[in-house]
Tab-separated table of C-alpha atoms and ligand atoms in Angstrom:
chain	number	residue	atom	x	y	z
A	157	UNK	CA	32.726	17.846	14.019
A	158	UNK	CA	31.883	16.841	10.746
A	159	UNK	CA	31.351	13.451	9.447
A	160	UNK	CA	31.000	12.357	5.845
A	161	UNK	CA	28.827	9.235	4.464
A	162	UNK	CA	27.541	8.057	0.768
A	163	UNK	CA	23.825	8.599	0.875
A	164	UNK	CA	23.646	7.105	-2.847
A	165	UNK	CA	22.313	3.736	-2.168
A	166	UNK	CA	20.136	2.452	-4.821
A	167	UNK	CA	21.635	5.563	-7.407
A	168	UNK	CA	24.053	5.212	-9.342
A	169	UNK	CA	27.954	7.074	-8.522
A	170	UNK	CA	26.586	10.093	-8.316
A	171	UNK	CA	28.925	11.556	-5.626
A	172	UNK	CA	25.899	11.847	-2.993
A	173	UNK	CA	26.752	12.320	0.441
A	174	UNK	CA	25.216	12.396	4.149
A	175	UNK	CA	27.327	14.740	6.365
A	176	UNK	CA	26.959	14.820	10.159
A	177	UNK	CA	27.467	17.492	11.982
A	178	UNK	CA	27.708	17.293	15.374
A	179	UNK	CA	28.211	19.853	18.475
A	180	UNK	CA	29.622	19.487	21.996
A	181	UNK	CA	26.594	18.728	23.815
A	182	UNK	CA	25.693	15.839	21.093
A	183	UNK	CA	23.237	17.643	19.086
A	184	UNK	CA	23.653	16.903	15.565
A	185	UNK	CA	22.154	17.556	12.322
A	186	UNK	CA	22.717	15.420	8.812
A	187	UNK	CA	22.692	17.528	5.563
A	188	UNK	CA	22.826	16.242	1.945
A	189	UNK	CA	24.866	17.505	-1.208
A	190	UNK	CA	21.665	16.441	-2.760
A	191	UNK	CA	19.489	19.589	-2.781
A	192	UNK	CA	21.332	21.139	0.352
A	193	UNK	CA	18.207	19.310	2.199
A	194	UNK	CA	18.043	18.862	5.290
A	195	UNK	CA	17.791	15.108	6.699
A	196	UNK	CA	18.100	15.109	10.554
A	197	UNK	CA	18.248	17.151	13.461
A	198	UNK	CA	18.578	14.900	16.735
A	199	UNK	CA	18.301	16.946	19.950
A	200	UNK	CA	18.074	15.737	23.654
A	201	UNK	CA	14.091	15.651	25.576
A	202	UNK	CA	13.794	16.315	28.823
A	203	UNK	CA	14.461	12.694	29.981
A	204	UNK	CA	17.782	12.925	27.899
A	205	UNK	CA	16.672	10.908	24.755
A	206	UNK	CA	17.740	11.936	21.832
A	207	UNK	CA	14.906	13.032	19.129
A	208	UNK	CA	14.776	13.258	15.537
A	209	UNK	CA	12.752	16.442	15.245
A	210	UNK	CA	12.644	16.713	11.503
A	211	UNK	CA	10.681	14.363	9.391
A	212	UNK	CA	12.993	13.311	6.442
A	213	UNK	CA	13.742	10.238	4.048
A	214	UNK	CA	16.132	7.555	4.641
A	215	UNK	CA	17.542	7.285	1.430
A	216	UNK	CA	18.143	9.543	-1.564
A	217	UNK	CA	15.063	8.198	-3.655
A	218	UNK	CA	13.262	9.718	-0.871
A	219	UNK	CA	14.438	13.731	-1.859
A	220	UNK	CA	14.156	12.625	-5.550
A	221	UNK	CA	10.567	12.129	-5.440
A	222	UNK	CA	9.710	14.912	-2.994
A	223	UNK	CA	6.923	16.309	-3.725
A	224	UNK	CA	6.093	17.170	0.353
A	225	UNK	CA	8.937	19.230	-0.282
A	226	UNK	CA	10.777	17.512	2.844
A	227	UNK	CA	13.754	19.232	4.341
A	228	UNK	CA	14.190	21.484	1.463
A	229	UNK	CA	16.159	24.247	0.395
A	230	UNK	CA	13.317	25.821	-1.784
A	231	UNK	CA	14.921	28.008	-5.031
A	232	UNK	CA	15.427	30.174	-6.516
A	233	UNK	CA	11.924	31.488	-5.027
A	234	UNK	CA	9.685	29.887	-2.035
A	235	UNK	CA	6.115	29.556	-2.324
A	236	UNK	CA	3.767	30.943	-4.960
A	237	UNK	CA	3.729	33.400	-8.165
A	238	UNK	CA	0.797	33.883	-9.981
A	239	UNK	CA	-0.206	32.962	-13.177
A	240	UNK	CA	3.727	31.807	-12.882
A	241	UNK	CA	4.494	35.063	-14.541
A	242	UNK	CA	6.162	38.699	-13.473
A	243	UNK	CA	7.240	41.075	-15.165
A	244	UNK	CA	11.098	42.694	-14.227
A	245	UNK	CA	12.166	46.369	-16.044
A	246	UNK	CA	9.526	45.941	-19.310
A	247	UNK	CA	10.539	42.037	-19.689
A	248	UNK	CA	7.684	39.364	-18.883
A	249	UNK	CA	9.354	35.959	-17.643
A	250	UNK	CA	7.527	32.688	-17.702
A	251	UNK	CA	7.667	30.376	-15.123
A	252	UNK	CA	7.100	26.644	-15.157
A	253	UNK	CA	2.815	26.189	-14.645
A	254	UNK	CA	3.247	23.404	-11.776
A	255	UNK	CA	-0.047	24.095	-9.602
A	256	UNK	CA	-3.073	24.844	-11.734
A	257	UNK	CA	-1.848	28.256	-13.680
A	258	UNK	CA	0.540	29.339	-10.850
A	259	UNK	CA	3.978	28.505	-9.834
A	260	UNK	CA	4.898	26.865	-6.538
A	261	UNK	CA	8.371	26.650	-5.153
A	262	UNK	CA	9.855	28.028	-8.240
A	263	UNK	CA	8.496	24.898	-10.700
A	264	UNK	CA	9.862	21.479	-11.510
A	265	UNK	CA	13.172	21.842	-11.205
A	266	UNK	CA	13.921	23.111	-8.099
A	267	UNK	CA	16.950	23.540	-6.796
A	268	UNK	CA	16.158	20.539	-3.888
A	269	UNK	CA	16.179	18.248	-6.385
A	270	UNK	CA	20.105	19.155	-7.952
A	271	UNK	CA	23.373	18.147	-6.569
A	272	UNK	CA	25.234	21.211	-4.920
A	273	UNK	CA	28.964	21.591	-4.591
A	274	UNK	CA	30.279	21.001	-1.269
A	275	UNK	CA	32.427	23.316	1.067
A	276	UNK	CA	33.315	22.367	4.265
A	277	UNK	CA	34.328	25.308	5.680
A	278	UNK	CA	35.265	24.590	9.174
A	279	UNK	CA	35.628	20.707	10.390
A	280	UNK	CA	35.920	21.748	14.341
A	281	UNK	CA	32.529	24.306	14.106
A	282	UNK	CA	30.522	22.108	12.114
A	283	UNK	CA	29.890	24.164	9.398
A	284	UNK	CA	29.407	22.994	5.679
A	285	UNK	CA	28.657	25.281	2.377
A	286	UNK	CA	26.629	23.985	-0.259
A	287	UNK	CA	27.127	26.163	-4.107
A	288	UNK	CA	24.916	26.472	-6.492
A	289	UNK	CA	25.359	27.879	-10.175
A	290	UNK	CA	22.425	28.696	-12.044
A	291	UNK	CA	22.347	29.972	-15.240
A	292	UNK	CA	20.235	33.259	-16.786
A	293	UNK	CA	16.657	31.874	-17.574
A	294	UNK	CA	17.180	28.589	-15.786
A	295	UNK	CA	13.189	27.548	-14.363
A	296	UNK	CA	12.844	30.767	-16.042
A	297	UNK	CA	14.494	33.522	-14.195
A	298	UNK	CA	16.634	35.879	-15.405
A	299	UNK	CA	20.366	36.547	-14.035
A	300	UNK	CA	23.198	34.203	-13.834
A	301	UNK	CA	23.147	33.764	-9.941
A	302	UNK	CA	25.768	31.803	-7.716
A	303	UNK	CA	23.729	31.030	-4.638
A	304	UNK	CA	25.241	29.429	-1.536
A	305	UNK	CA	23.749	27.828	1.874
A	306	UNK	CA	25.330	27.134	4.763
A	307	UNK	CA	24.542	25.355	7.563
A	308	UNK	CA	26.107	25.925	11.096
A	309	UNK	CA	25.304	24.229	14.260
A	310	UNK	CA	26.709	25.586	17.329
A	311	UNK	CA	27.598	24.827	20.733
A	312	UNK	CA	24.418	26.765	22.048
A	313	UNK	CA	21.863	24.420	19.960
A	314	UNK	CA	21.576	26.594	17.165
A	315	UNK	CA	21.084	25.577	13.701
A	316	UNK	CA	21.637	28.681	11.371
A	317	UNK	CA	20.986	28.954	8.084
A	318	UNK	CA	22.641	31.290	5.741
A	319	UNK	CA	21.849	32.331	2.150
A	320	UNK	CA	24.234	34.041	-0.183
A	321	UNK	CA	23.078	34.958	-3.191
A	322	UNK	CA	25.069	37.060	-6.387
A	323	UNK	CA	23.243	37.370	-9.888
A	324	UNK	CA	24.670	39.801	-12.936
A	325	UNK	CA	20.828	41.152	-13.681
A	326	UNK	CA	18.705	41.844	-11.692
A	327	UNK	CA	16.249	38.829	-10.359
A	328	UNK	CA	13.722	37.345	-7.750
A	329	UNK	CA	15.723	35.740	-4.804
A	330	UNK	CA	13.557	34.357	-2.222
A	331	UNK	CA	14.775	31.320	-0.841
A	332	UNK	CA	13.754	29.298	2.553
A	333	UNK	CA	14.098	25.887	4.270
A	334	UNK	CA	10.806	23.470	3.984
A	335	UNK	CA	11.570	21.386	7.011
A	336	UNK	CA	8.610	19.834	9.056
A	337	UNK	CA	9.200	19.849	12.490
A	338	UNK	CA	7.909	17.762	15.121
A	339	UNK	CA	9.378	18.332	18.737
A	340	UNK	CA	7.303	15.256	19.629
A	341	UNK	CA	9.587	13.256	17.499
A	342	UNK	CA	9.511	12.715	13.553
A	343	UNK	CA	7.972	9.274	13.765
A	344	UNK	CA	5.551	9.834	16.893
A	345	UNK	CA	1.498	11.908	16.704
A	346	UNK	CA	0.505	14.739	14.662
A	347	UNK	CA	1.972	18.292	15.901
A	348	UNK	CA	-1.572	19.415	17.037
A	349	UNK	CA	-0.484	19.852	21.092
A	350	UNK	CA	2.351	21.702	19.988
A	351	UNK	CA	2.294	25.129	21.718
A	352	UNK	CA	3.087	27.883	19.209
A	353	UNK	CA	3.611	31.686	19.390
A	354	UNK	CA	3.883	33.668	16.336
A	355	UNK	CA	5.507	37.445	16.609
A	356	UNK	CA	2.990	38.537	14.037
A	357	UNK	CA	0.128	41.431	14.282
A	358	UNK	CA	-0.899	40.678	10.741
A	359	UNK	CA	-1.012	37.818	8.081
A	360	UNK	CA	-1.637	37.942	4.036
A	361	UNK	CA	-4.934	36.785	3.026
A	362	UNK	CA	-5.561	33.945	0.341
A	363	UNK	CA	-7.536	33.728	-2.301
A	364	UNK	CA	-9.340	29.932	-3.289
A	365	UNK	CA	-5.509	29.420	-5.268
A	366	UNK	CA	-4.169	29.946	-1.748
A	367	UNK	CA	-2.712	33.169	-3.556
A	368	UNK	CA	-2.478	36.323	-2.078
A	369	UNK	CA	-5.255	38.626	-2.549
A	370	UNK	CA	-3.079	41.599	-1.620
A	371	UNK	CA	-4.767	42.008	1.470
A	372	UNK	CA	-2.631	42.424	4.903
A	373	UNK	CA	-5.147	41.547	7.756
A	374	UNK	CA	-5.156	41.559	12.145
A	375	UNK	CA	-4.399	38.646	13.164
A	376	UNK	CA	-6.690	39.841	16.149
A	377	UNK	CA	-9.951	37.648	16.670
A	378	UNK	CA	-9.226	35.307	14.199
A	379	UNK	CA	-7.699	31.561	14.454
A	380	UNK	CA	-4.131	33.448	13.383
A	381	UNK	CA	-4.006	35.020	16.571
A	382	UNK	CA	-0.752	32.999	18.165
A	383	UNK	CA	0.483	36.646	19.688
A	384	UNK	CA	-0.394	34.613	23.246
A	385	UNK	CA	0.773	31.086	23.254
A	386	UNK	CA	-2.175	28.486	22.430
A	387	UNK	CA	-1.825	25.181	20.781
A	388	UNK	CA	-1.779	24.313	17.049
A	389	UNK	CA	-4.903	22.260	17.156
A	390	UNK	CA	-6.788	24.526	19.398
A	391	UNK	CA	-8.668	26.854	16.005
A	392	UNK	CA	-7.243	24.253	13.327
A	393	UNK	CA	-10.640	23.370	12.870
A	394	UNK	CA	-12.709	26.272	13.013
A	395	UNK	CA	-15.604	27.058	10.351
A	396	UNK	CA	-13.080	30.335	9.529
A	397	UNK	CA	-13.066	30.907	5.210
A	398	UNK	CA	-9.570	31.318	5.541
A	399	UNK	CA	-8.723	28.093	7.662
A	400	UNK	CA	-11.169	26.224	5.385
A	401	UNK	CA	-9.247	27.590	1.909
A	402	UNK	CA	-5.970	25.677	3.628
A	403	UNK	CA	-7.858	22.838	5.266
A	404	UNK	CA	-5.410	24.423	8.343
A	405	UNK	CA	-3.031	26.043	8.442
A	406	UNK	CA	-0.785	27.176	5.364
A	407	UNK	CA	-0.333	31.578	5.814
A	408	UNK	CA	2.065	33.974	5.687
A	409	UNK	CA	2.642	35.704	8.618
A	410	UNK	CA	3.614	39.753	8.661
A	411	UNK	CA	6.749	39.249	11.431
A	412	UNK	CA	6.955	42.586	14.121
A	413	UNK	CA	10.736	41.888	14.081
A	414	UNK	CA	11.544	44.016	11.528
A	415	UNK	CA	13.968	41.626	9.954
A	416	UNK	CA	16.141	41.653	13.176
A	417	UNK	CA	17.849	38.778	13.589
A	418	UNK	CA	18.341	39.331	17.443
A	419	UNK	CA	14.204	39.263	18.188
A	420	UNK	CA	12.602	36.080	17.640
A	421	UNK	CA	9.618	35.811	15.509
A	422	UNK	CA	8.500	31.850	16.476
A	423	UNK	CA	8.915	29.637	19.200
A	424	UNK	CA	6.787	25.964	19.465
A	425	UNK	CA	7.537	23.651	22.486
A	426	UNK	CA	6.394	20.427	22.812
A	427	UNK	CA	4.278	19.211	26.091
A	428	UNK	CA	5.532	15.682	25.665
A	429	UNK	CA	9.236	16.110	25.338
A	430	UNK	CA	9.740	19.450	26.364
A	431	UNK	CA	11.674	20.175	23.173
A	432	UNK	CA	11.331	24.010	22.665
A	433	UNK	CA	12.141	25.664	19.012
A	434	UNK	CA	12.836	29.460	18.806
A	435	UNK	CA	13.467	30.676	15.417
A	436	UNK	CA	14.764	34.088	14.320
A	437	UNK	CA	15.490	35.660	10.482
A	438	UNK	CA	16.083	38.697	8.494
A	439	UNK	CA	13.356	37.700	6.322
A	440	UNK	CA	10.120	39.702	6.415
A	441	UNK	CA	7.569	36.834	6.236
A	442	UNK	CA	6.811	33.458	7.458
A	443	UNK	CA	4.726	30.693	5.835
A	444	UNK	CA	2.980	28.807	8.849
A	445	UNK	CA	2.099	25.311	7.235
A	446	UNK	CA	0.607	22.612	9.332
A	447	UNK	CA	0.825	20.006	7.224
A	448	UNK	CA	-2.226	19.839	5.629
A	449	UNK	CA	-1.546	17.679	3.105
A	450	UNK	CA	1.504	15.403	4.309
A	451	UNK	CA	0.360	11.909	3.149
A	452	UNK	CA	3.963	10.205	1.966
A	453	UNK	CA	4.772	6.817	3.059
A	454	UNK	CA	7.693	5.932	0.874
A	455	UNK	CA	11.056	5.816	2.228
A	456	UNK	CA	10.471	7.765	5.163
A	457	UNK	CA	13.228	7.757	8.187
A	458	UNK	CA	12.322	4.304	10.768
A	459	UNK	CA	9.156	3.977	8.166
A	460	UNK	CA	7.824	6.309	9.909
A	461	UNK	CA	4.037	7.111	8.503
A	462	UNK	CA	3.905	11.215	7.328
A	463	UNK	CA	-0.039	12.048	7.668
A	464	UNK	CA	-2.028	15.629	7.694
A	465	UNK	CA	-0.095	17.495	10.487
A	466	UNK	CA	2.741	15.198	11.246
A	467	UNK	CA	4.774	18.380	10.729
A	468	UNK	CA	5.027	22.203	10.954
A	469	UNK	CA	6.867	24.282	8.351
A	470	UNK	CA	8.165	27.361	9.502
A	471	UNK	CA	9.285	28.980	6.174
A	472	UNK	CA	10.766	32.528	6.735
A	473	UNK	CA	10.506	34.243	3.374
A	474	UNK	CA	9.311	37.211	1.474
A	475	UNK	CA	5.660	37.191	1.142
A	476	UNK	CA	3.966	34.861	-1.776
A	477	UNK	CA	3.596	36.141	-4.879
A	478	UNK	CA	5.449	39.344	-3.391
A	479	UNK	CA	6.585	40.011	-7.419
A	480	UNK	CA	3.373	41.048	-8.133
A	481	UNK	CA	2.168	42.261	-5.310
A	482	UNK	CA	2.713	46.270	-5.271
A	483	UNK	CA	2.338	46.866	-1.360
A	484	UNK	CA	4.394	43.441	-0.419
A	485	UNK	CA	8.237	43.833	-0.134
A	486	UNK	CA	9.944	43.162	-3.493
A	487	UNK	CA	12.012	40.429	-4.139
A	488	UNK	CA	14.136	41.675	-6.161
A	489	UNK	CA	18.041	41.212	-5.944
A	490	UNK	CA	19.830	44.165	-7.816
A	491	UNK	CA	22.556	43.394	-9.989
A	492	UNK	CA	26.272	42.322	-9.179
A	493	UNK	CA	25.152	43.009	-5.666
A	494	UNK	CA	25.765	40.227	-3.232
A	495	UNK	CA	22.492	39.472	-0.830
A	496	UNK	CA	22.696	38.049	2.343
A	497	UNK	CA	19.895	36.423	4.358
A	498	UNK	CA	19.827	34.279	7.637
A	499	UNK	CA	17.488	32.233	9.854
A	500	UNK	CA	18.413	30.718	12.904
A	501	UNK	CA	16.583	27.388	14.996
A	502	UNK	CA	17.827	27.605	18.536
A	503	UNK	CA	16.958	24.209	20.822
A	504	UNK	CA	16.240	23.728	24.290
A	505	UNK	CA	14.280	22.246	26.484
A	506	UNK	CA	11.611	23.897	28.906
B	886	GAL	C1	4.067	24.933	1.289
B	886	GAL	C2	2.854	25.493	0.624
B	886	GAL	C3	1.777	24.462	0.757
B	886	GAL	C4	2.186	23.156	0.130
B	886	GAL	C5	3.548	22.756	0.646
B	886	GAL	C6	4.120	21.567	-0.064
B	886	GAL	O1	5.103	25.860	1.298
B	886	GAL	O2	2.486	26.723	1.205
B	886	GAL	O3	0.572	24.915	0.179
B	886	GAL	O4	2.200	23.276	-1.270
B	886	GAL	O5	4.469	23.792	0.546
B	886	GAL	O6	3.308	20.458	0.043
């Protein structure tokens, strides 16, 4: 079920809405028409209280001024390109500059921060479509692309996440979900006890710009090692040059799944609550981010107080800077050819 509310408060008519969506066993999410973010997801613990498990802001100033990147719906490109340029055919595109020469989560005017149109597509399986136009050269890119999200939550617990993307040139399409999760609950302790496991025999290596240096490394022996179970905090704070870059953890992982959406690539549980997190995608990459610099106190859900590691962003993507990177999967969307991509967060409780 599907349930509609203005989320505009101190704005002005801007048509901003809160949406509900709720499933049979009383799990529900709230999405926005406000950068297709993502505000809530309340599942049951193991003493059957219901937990926020996504920080988020209470109001709409919150997403406006987001510079955590809370909940979003990061476009048209997640995470980093260097010196904010690439180069498609024999064409050079420029990219906004918005961390030191690079570009990070596709520059100032990301799509999280623009009002989508709003589908719902089905009232009874709660599941809502958010479009997006964006015209050739818009943050730089080239390509008229329609781009559309949609969020489903099912009966089973799962939120899933579709992207649908259709451009007439070819262009970089590379979009993710920044939410922070905390199965402890979004206004309780850091997510350092979480128990994580991370399908991944490699991970890309960073340079001091937390850029890629090109270099695909073992996981083995190293704090990235989450191939058995251990907790978040357990190498978060080992002398490691890589750790130390990221003051923790912020990495893309190389996933073994081979972009099949039926073999999970991450699951986190929660010793306090129980709450376990499984997430599978088609996307070849995953940016592990602990949280490392979380430090926003303004209109956060229950005033809740977001410090370093109140959250873990699991952002399946293509690899950073993966448009100038020859060995890394290209990004690249060809031409009046619709793209498809999908991750999936499945709840339960251990
Ligand atoms: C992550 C990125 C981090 C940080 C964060 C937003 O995706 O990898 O370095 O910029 O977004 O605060």
């Amino acid at each position: 079920m599907i349930y509609k509310e203005d989320f505009s408060h101190s704005q002005n008519n801007e048509n901003i809405y809160l949406y509900t969506l709720r499933n049979k066993n009383n799990m529900s999410i709230k999405v926005s028409n406000f950068g297709a973010s993502l505000v809530s997801v309340t599942v049951m613990d193991k003493d059957k209280n219901f937990v926020d498990v996504v920080l988020g802001y209470n109001a709409v100033d919150g997403y406006k001024d987001n510079d955590a990147y809370i909940g979003s719906t990061i476009g048209r490109n997640s995470n980093r390109v260097s010196k904010a340029q690439f180069k498609i055919g024999d064409t050079m595109y420029q990219l906004d500059r918005n961390e030191q020469d690079n570009n990070l989560h596709s520059g100032f005017n990301g799509y999280h921060q623009r009002l989508w149109k709003t589908t719902v597509e089905n009232r009874e399986d709660s599941k809502i479509t958010f479009n997006l136009f964006s015209k050739h050269l818009d943050q730089g890119f080239p390509g008229n692309l329609n781009v559309s999200v949609t969020y489903t939550l099912t009966d089973d617990n799962k939120i899933k996440i579709d992207y649908k993307a259709l451009s007439d040139q070819d262009t970089v399409f590379n979009m993710t979900n920044h939410s922070y999760f905390n199965l402890n609950g979004h206004n309780q302790e850091d997510i350092l006890n979480h128990l994580l496991w991370i399908n991944a025999d490699f991970y890309t290596l960073i340079n001091n710009e937390s850029l890629p240096t090109g270099s695909i490394e073992k996981v083995d022996k190293t704090p990235f090692d989450f191939r058995v179970t251990k907790s978040i905090g357990k190498d978060i704070f080992s002398d490691f040059k890589q750790i130390n870059i990221a003051k923790g953890y912020d990495h893309n992982f190389v996933l073994n799944n081979k972009k099949d959406l039926s073999k999970k690539i991450v699951s986190v549980i929660s010793p306090k609550t129980n709450i376990k997190l499984d997430v599978y995608t088609t996307m070849p990459g995953v940016q592990i981010y602990s949280g490392n610099f979380l430090s926003g106190n303004k209109f956060n859900k229950d005033n809740a107080i977001y410090k370093k590691y109140r959250g873990l962003a699991i952002e399946t993507q293509h690899f950073p800077d993966a448009i100038n990177q020859s060995n890394f999967e290209s990004p690249i969307i060809k031409a009046n050819k619709t793209f498809k991509s999908s991750t999936i967060y499945k709840f339960s409780i251990v």
